[in-house]
Amino acid sequence: MAYLVYYLILLPLSWLPLPVLYLLGDGFAWLNWQVIGYRKSIVLGNIRQSFPDYTDAEVQALGREYFARFFETIAESIKQFSMSEANSVRRCRIANADLVDHLRQEGRSFIAYGAHFSNWEMAGLSFPSQFPGFRVMGIYSPFKNATLDRLFTHNRSRTGVLLISRRKVKEYYATQTEPTVEFFVADQSPSNARWDLVHWTTFMGQTTSFLAGPERYAVRYDRPVYYMALRRERRGYYVATLIPITETPQDTEPGMITEAFARQLEREIHADPASWLWSHRRWKRGVADEAALLLQDRAYLPAQYER
């Protein structure tokens, strides 16, 4: 069934001109907002919690704009099944890739923190040729359907991205040797983790837990860390910018790197709220009582990550 969906639906759709796909996306955005209501309540609830000063009209307006962007991203992602590497680079350029030239010359890898912001899928396709001398690695969550996982992994890696299952990150670090851009999309809600093994902070006005894994790897393997900002210039065109977090992770206080990521992402959301993935259940697990109390009296420090 997965092969049928891919070869009879997704791939043929990708051959359509992008304006036609946008037109279809606009139609689905309207239909979802007016009739289907897919994750509409989640999106509006997340927006209300994050922007408590918004009027109901402002919440509704941002929700409507979000779904327009969401289906726009889906249209672009479908097009990527047949998009050339040159076209993806033209549509998603890195403004300051030369910022890490010194790391390439030193043969060092670095971690690029990213988020579900703008079209992160197009960014992944465009990065390999824009970081000469580096391998580009991305962490991903495998699909439950093995066939679907193979098809999407093939498409996402066809420009040279090394995709690593989140279940095999430790194996990657045990064998990694060449200079690599290690790209982590780190705004997911941590799952099945002890409250004291994640990073707790106030994010978008709410007590929020963040994955601590990227920071642990940065410290343990001495990886410089950058935030990869991704901004939508206009429909179908994006620009990525590297923002330094630290060149010396082993000299940082525990939690500093993850906190810097959270603060930068928060600034990006306030600057362009419709581009973040509001349909993600970011706060679905609530707050551990211990974390809430410790944050309340400002006595909390993140777990002492193994170094």
Tab-separated table of C-alpha atoms in Angstrom:
chain	number	residue	atom	x	y	z
A	1	MET	CA	0.000	0.000	0.000
A	2	ALA	CA	2.826	2.421	0.847
A	3	TYR	CA	4.387	1.881	-2.596
A	4	LEU	CA	1.012	2.563	-4.245
A	5	VAL	CA	0.599	5.806	-2.304
A	6	TYR	CA	4.109	6.898	-3.250
A	7	TYR	CA	4.160	5.919	-6.927
A	8	LEU	CA	0.492	6.573	-7.783
A	9	ILE	CA	-0.156	9.697	-5.692
A	10	LEU	CA	2.858	11.486	-4.183
A	11	LEU	CA	5.346	11.156	-7.049
A	12	PRO	CA	2.857	12.099	-9.820
A	13	LEU	CA	1.670	15.066	-7.741
A	14	SER	CA	5.275	16.219	-7.406
A	15	TRP	CA	5.476	16.587	-11.191
A	16	LEU	CA	2.804	19.302	-11.108
A	17	PRO	CA	4.030	22.922	-11.263
A	18	LEU	CA	4.461	24.406	-7.809
A	19	PRO	CA	1.764	27.083	-8.390
A	20	VAL	CA	-0.747	24.282	-9.005
A	21	LEU	CA	0.325	22.536	-5.794
A	22	TYR	CA	-0.029	25.839	-3.934
A	23	LEU	CA	-3.536	26.191	-5.305
A	24	LEU	CA	-4.393	22.707	-4.022
A	25	GLY	CA	-2.774	23.541	-0.672
A	26	ASP	CA	-4.804	26.739	-0.370
A	27	GLY	CA	-7.947	24.744	-1.037
A	28	PHE	CA	-7.130	22.176	1.630
A	29	ALA	CA	-6.260	24.968	4.100
A	30	TRP	CA	-9.694	26.541	3.564
A	31	LEU	CA	-11.455	23.174	3.734
A	32	ASN	CA	-9.664	22.218	6.929
A	33	TRP	CA	-10.402	25.551	8.586
A	34	GLN	CA	-14.049	25.677	7.569
A	35	VAL	CA	-15.076	21.983	7.578
A	36	ILE	CA	-12.605	19.270	8.599
A	37	GLY	CA	-10.981	20.986	11.569
A	38	TYR	CA	-7.861	18.761	11.674
A	39	ARG	CA	-5.994	19.741	14.869
A	40	LYS	CA	-7.750	23.103	14.834
A	41	SER	CA	-8.553	22.971	18.542
A	42	ILE	CA	-4.921	22.044	19.350
A	43	VAL	CA	-3.575	24.933	17.279
A	44	LEU	CA	-5.955	27.500	18.767
A	45	GLY	CA	-5.338	26.191	22.290
A	46	ASN	CA	-1.556	26.416	21.883
A	47	ILE	CA	-1.833	29.959	20.506
A	48	ARG	CA	-4.095	31.101	23.370
A	49	GLN	CA	-1.686	29.698	25.954
A	50	SER	CA	1.343	31.262	24.280
A	51	PHE	CA	-0.216	34.660	23.580
A	52	PRO	CA	-2.582	35.284	26.519
A	53	ASP	CA	-2.956	38.963	25.550
A	54	TYR	CA	-4.380	38.097	22.129
A	55	THR	CA	-8.056	38.766	21.544
A	56	ASP	CA	-10.139	35.908	20.193
A	57	ALA	CA	-10.083	37.573	16.776
A	58	GLU	CA	-6.260	37.670	16.856
A	59	VAL	CA	-6.097	34.009	17.915
A	60	GLN	CA	-8.412	33.034	15.068
A	61	ALA	CA	-6.438	35.125	12.562
A	62	LEU	CA	-3.119	33.537	13.555
A	63	GLY	CA	-4.707	30.075	13.458
A	64	ARG	CA	-6.006	30.691	9.945
A	65	GLU	CA	-2.613	32.005	8.820
A	66	TYR	CA	-0.871	29.021	10.409
A	67	PHE	CA	-2.929	26.509	8.430
A	68	ALA	CA	-2.268	28.456	5.229
A	69	ARG	CA	1.471	28.120	5.915
A	70	PHE	CA	1.099	24.483	7.005
A	71	PHE	CA	-0.530	23.399	3.747
A	72	GLU	CA	1.881	25.584	1.803
A	73	THR	CA	4.718	23.589	3.395
A	74	ILE	CA	2.960	20.336	2.499
A	75	ALA	CA	2.682	21.491	-1.128
A	76	GLU	CA	6.414	22.298	-1.186
A	77	SER	CA	7.274	19.006	0.497
A	78	ILE	CA	5.348	17.075	-2.153
A	79	LYS	CA	7.200	18.996	-4.870
A	80	GLN	CA	10.484	17.952	-3.265
A	81	PHE	CA	9.926	14.330	-4.336
A	82	SER	CA	11.021	15.424	-7.816
A	83	MET	CA	12.786	18.722	-7.090
A	84	SER	CA	16.385	18.962	-8.220
A	85	GLU	CA	19.149	19.727	-5.767
A	86	ALA	CA	19.960	22.954	-7.629
A	87	ASN	CA	16.351	24.105	-7.308
A	88	SER	CA	16.268	23.318	-3.583
A	89	VAL	CA	19.462	25.325	-3.050
A	90	ARG	CA	17.996	28.232	-5.018
A	91	ARG	CA	14.935	28.145	-2.799
A	92	CYS	CA	16.739	27.709	0.528
A	93	ARG	CA	20.111	29.430	0.744
A	94	ILE	CA	22.428	29.648	3.735
A	95	ALA	CA	23.336	33.275	4.355
A	96	ASN	CA	26.574	32.711	6.270
A	97	ALA	CA	27.932	29.185	5.714
A	98	ASP	CA	31.432	30.676	5.735
A	99	LEU	CA	30.994	31.229	9.481
A	100	VAL	CA	32.126	27.629	10.043
A	101	ASP	CA	35.024	27.596	7.570
A	102	HIS	CA	37.495	27.533	10.450
A	103	LEU	CA	35.907	24.315	11.755
A	104	ARG	CA	36.191	22.695	8.329
A	105	GLN	CA	39.860	23.676	8.154
A	106	GLU	CA	40.398	22.171	11.616
A	107	GLY	CA	38.531	18.979	10.649
A	108	ARG	CA	35.920	19.516	13.371
A	109	SER	CA	32.218	18.697	13.423
A	110	PHE	CA	29.576	20.973	14.898
A	111	ILE	CA	25.969	20.735	16.054
A	112	ALA	CA	23.275	22.833	14.363
A	113	TYR	CA	20.157	23.245	16.479
A	114	GLY	CA	16.999	23.510	14.386
A	115	ALA	CA	13.250	23.567	14.967
A	116	HIS	CA	9.966	22.781	13.213
A	117	PHE	CA	9.970	26.251	11.725
A	118	SER	CA	9.301	27.332	8.117
A	119	ASN	CA	10.089	24.486	5.682
A	120	TRP	CA	12.674	22.399	7.526
A	121	GLU	CA	12.324	19.605	4.942
A	122	MET	CA	13.494	21.828	2.079
A	123	ALA	CA	16.354	23.052	4.247
A	124	GLY	CA	17.553	19.497	4.709
A	125	LEU	CA	17.671	18.867	0.960
A	126	SER	CA	19.569	22.086	0.263
A	127	PHE	CA	22.263	21.922	2.960
A	128	PRO	CA	24.817	19.327	1.673
A	129	SER	CA	26.119	21.335	-1.272
A	130	GLN	CA	26.196	24.540	0.792
A	131	PHE	CA	28.560	23.099	3.405
A	132	PRO	CA	31.546	22.016	1.260
A	133	GLY	CA	33.987	19.867	3.163
A	134	PHE	CA	31.330	18.737	5.656
A	135	ARG	CA	28.993	15.764	5.714
A	136	VAL	CA	25.453	16.743	6.720
A	137	MET	CA	23.757	14.460	9.238
A	138	GLY	CA	20.145	14.647	10.370
A	139	ILE	CA	18.353	12.824	13.192
A	140	TYR	CA	14.905	11.490	12.307
A	141	SER	CA	12.115	9.420	13.827
A	142	PRO	CA	11.401	6.324	11.670
A	143	PHE	CA	7.892	5.710	10.367
A	144	LYS	CA	6.120	2.702	11.835
A	145	ASN	CA	5.537	1.433	8.302
A	146	ALA	CA	8.909	0.069	7.131
A	147	THR	CA	8.159	0.586	3.419
A	148	LEU	CA	7.057	4.179	3.955
A	149	ASP	CA	10.153	4.742	6.071
A	150	ARG	CA	12.430	3.500	3.259
A	151	LEU	CA	10.730	5.685	0.657
A	152	PHE	CA	10.858	8.880	2.720
A	153	THR	CA	14.396	8.178	3.907
A	154	HIS	CA	15.500	7.725	0.301
A	155	ASN	CA	13.931	11.034	-0.722
A	156	ARG	CA	15.331	12.963	2.238
A	157	SER	CA	18.849	11.609	1.716
A	158	ARG	CA	19.100	11.820	-2.080
A	159	THR	CA	21.191	15.027	-1.975
A	160	GLY	CA	23.729	13.450	0.369
A	161	VAL	CA	22.229	13.877	3.838
A	162	LEU	CA	23.222	11.104	6.240
A	163	LEU	CA	20.028	10.199	8.092
A	164	ILE	CA	20.400	8.625	11.520
A	165	SER	CA	17.477	7.097	13.393
A	166	ARG	CA	17.041	8.651	16.828
A	167	ARG	CA	17.487	5.110	18.160
A	168	LYS	CA	21.009	4.889	16.702
A	169	VAL	CA	22.556	8.221	17.645
A	170	LYS	CA	24.939	6.636	20.144
A	171	GLU	CA	26.185	4.239	17.447
A	172	TYR	CA	26.801	7.189	15.130
A	173	TYR	CA	28.949	8.997	17.686
A	174	ALA	CA	30.885	5.817	18.413
A	175	THR	CA	32.017	5.578	14.779
A	176	GLN	CA	31.901	9.163	13.414
A	177	THR	CA	35.210	10.475	12.046
A	178	GLU	CA	34.737	13.019	9.228
A	179	PRO	CA	33.770	16.705	9.740
A	180	THR	CA	29.983	16.758	9.946
A	181	VAL	CA	27.139	19.213	10.372
A	182	GLU	CA	25.074	17.373	12.996
A	183	PHE	CA	21.555	18.719	12.597
A	184	PHE	CA	19.138	18.236	15.503
A	185	VAL	CA	15.491	19.326	15.295
A	186	ALA	CA	15.104	19.850	19.020
A	187	ASP	CA	11.700	21.404	19.717
A	188	GLN	CA	9.872	18.092	20.137
A	189	SER	CA	8.257	17.317	23.455
A	190	PRO	CA	10.448	14.782	25.332
A	191	SER	CA	8.751	11.412	25.677
A	192	ASN	CA	9.183	8.755	28.337
A	193	ALA	CA	11.949	10.691	30.053
A	194	ARG	CA	12.411	11.218	33.775
A	195	TRP	CA	11.574	14.788	34.749
A	196	ASP	CA	15.125	15.366	36.005
A	197	LEU	CA	16.793	14.211	32.765
A	198	VAL	CA	15.306	16.943	30.574
A	199	HIS	CA	15.825	20.688	30.592
A	200	TRP	CA	13.021	22.698	32.232
A	201	THR	CA	12.489	26.346	31.479
A	202	THR	CA	9.804	28.949	30.836
A	203	PHE	CA	9.039	28.976	27.122
A	204	MET	CA	6.287	31.031	25.477
A	205	GLY	CA	5.116	31.889	28.984
A	206	GLN	CA	4.713	28.246	30.021
A	207	THR	CA	6.805	25.796	32.018
A	208	THR	CA	8.264	23.571	29.311
A	209	SER	CA	10.650	20.615	29.046
A	210	PHE	CA	13.269	20.397	26.301
A	211	LEU	CA	15.342	17.498	25.017
A	212	ALA	CA	18.769	17.557	26.664
A	213	GLY	CA	20.386	15.067	24.262
A	214	PRO	CA	21.972	17.553	21.837
A	215	GLU	CA	23.644	19.370	24.716
A	216	ARG	CA	24.949	16.127	26.170
A	217	TYR	CA	26.509	15.180	22.814
A	218	ALA	CA	27.957	18.669	22.375
A	219	VAL	CA	29.655	18.516	25.767
A	220	ARG	CA	30.758	14.890	25.604
A	221	TYR	CA	32.254	15.150	22.107
A	222	ASP	CA	33.316	18.830	22.267
A	223	ARG	CA	31.062	20.012	19.426
A	224	PRO	CA	30.680	23.769	18.811
A	225	VAL	CA	26.973	24.618	18.757
A	226	TYR	CA	25.000	26.926	16.464
A	227	TYR	CA	21.331	27.763	16.150
A	228	MET	CA	20.103	27.348	12.575
A	229	ALA	CA	17.512	30.073	12.043
A	230	LEU	CA	15.228	29.469	9.065
A	231	ARG	CA	13.250	32.445	7.772
A	232	ARG	CA	10.616	32.534	5.044
A	233	GLU	CA	11.461	35.342	2.613
A	234	ARG	CA	8.414	34.804	0.418
A	235	ARG	CA	6.337	31.883	-0.764
A	236	GLY	CA	8.694	29.075	-1.746
A	237	TYR	CA	11.909	30.838	-0.718
A	238	TYR	CA	13.815	30.625	2.562
A	239	VAL	CA	17.091	31.777	4.053
A	240	ALA	CA	18.992	29.939	6.791
A	241	THR	CA	21.370	31.745	9.143
A	242	LEU	CA	23.851	30.238	11.593
A	243	ILE	CA	23.767	31.908	15.012
A	244	PRO	CA	26.635	30.922	17.356
A	245	ILE	CA	25.717	29.498	20.768
A	246	THR	CA	29.132	28.309	21.955
A	247	GLU	CA	32.509	27.315	20.518
A	248	THR	CA	33.570	25.764	23.843
A	249	PRO	CA	30.722	23.536	25.068
A	250	GLN	CA	32.836	21.840	27.727
A	251	ASP	CA	33.275	25.208	29.451
A	252	THR	CA	29.535	25.915	29.722
A	253	GLU	CA	27.315	25.519	32.766
A	254	PRO	CA	24.851	22.606	32.581
A	255	GLY	CA	21.728	23.658	30.728
A	256	MET	CA	23.215	26.788	29.165
A	257	ILE	CA	23.229	25.390	25.599
A	258	THR	CA	19.647	24.102	25.708
A	259	GLU	CA	18.484	27.322	27.347
A	260	ALA	CA	20.124	29.383	24.589
A	261	PHE	CA	18.297	27.277	21.988
A	262	ALA	CA	14.953	27.818	23.738
A	263	ARG	CA	15.476	31.580	23.962
A	264	GLN	CA	16.465	31.895	20.294
A	265	LEU	CA	13.508	29.785	19.153
A	266	GLU	CA	11.198	31.949	21.254
A	267	ARG	CA	12.523	35.062	19.496
A	268	GLU	CA	11.946	33.420	16.112
A	269	ILE	CA	8.343	32.553	17.027
A	270	HIS	CA	7.549	36.081	18.199
A	271	ALA	CA	9.008	37.486	14.968
A	272	ASP	CA	6.973	35.150	12.715
A	273	PRO	CA	4.458	33.118	14.740
A	274	ALA	CA	2.694	31.537	11.745
A	275	SER	CA	5.865	29.665	10.726
A	276	TRP	CA	6.120	27.461	13.844
A	277	LEU	CA	4.445	24.034	14.054
A	278	TRP	CA	1.511	24.942	16.291
A	279	SER	CA	-0.270	21.639	15.567
A	280	HIS	CA	2.472	19.826	17.490
A	281	ARG	CA	1.316	18.907	21.035
A	282	ARG	CA	4.255	20.657	22.650
A	283	TRP	CA	2.749	20.772	26.145
A	284	LYS	CA	0.789	17.510	26.115
A	285	ARG	CA	2.585	15.870	29.064
A	286	GLY	CA	2.148	18.680	31.533
A	287	VAL	CA	4.702	19.632	34.167
A	288	ALA	CA	6.261	17.408	36.767
A	289	ASP	CA	5.362	18.705	40.233
A	290	GLU	CA	9.014	18.692	41.247
A	291	ALA	CA	10.050	20.768	38.236
A	292	ALA	CA	7.266	23.284	38.775
A	293	LEU	CA	8.243	23.819	42.403
A	294	LEU	CA	11.924	24.153	41.629
A	295	LEU	CA	11.322	26.621	38.811
A	296	GLN	CA	8.960	28.588	41.031
A	297	ASP	CA	11.611	29.241	43.656
A	298	ARG	CA	14.330	29.569	40.967
A	299	ALA	CA	16.414	26.896	42.682
A	300	TYR	CA	16.476	24.489	39.751
A	301	LEU	CA	19.587	23.674	37.819
A	302	PRO	CA	19.434	21.124	34.985
A	303	ALA	CA	20.826	17.668	35.614
A	304	GLN	CA	24.629	17.457	35.666
A	305	TYR	CA	25.012	15.967	32.217
A	306	GLU	CA	27.662	13.289	31.945
A	307	ARG	CA	30.837	14.814	30.514
